[in-house]
Amino acid sequence: AFLAVYREALETALFYQALWLRSSGSLLLILAGLLVGILFLSGFVVIWLKLGIRLNLKPFFVVTGILLGVLSVIFAGYGIRELQNVGYVSETPLSWMISFPVFEIWPVREGLVLQVGIVLSFLLGWQWARRRTVSSL
């Protein structure tokens, strides 16, 4: 349990460090976002403790799973793009594709292959979980 909590704290620190480095020094906005997150999480914990026995957790985990999938695609696209900018990964342009900067989807083969692989892995995991649930009924 200690290692799991320690890992989560380290991931949070790395996330905020990356956010700080990428945001051009918008410390006030980052701190405001942190405060809003803390307030939201505190409210969520209070509601959870009051209604926790009666809450159906499946929708909560579905939403967080989807959020994790979207963030994985975005972070992978950003990571590949940064590696291409410094020359560690080659860049093969795809002239037929348009870019979606909000989701860090760029018209290059290397990033697109990784991002499609992530989406497929989430879809396959979801399908596998559905089959397992149906077969256990």
CSV table of N, CA and C in Angstrom, one decimal, residues 16 28-44:
chain,number,residue,atom,x,y,z
A,16,TYR,N,2.7,17.7,-12.4
A,16,TYR,CA,2.8,19.2,-12.2
A,16,TYR,C,4.1,19.8,-12.7
A,28,LEU,N,0.2,31.1,-11.4
A,28,LEU,CA,-1.0,31.5,-10.8
A,28,LEU,C,-2.2,30.6,-11.3
A,29,LEU,N,-2.2,30.3,-12.6
A,29,LEU,CA,-3.2,29.5,-13.2
A,29,LEU,C,-3.0,28.0,-12.7
A,30,ILE,N,-1.8,27.6,-12.6
A,30,ILE,CA,-1.6,26.2,-12.2
A,30,ILE,C,-2.0,26.1,-10.7
A,31,LEU,N,-1.7,27.0,-9.9
A,31,LEU,CA,-2.1,27.0,-8.5
A,31,LEU,C,-3.6,27.1,-8.4
A,32,ALA,N,-4.3,27.9,-9.2
A,32,ALA,CA,-5.7,28.0,-9.2
A,32,ALA,C,-6.3,26.6,-9.6
A,33,GLY,N,-5.8,26.0,-10.6
A,33,GLY,CA,-6.3,24.6,-11.0
A,33,GLY,C,-6.1,23.6,-9.9
A,34,LEU,N,-4.9,23.7,-9.2
A,34,LEU,CA,-4.7,22.8,-8.1
A,34,LEU,C,-5.7,23.0,-6.9
A,35,LEU,N,-6.0,24.3,-6.7
A,35,LEU,CA,-7.0,24.6,-5.6
A,35,LEU,C,-8.4,24.1,-6.0
A,36,VAL,N,-8.8,24.3,-7.2
A,36,VAL,CA,-10.1,23.8,-7.7
A,36,VAL,C,-10.1,22.3,-7.6
A,37,GLY,N,-9.0,21.6,-8.0
A,37,GLY,CA,-9.0,20.2,-7.9
A,37,GLY,C,-9.1,19.7,-6.4
A,38,ILE,N,-8.4,20.4,-5.5
A,38,ILE,CA,-8.5,20.0,-4.1
A,38,ILE,C,-9.9,20.2,-3.5
A,39,LEU,N,-10.5,21.3,-3.9
A,39,LEU,CA,-11.9,21.6,-3.5
A,39,LEU,C,-12.9,20.5,-4.0
A,40,PHE,N,-12.7,20.2,-5.3
A,40,PHE,CA,-13.6,19.2,-5.9
A,40,PHE,C,-13.4,17.9,-5.3
A,41,LEU,N,-12.1,17.5,-5.1
A,41,LEU,CA,-11.8,16.2,-4.5
A,41,LEU,C,-12.3,16.1,-3.0
A,42,SER,N,-12.2,17.2,-2.3
A,42,SER,CA,-12.7,17.3,-0.9
A,42,SER,C,-14.2,17.1,-0.9
A,43,GLY,N,-14.9,17.8,-1.8
A,43,GLY,CA,-16.4,17.6,-1.8
A,43,GLY,C,-16.7,16.2,-2.2
A,44,PHE,N,-16.0,15.6,-3.2
A,44,PHE,CA,-16.3,14.3,-3.6
A,44,PHE,C,-16.1,13.3,-2.4
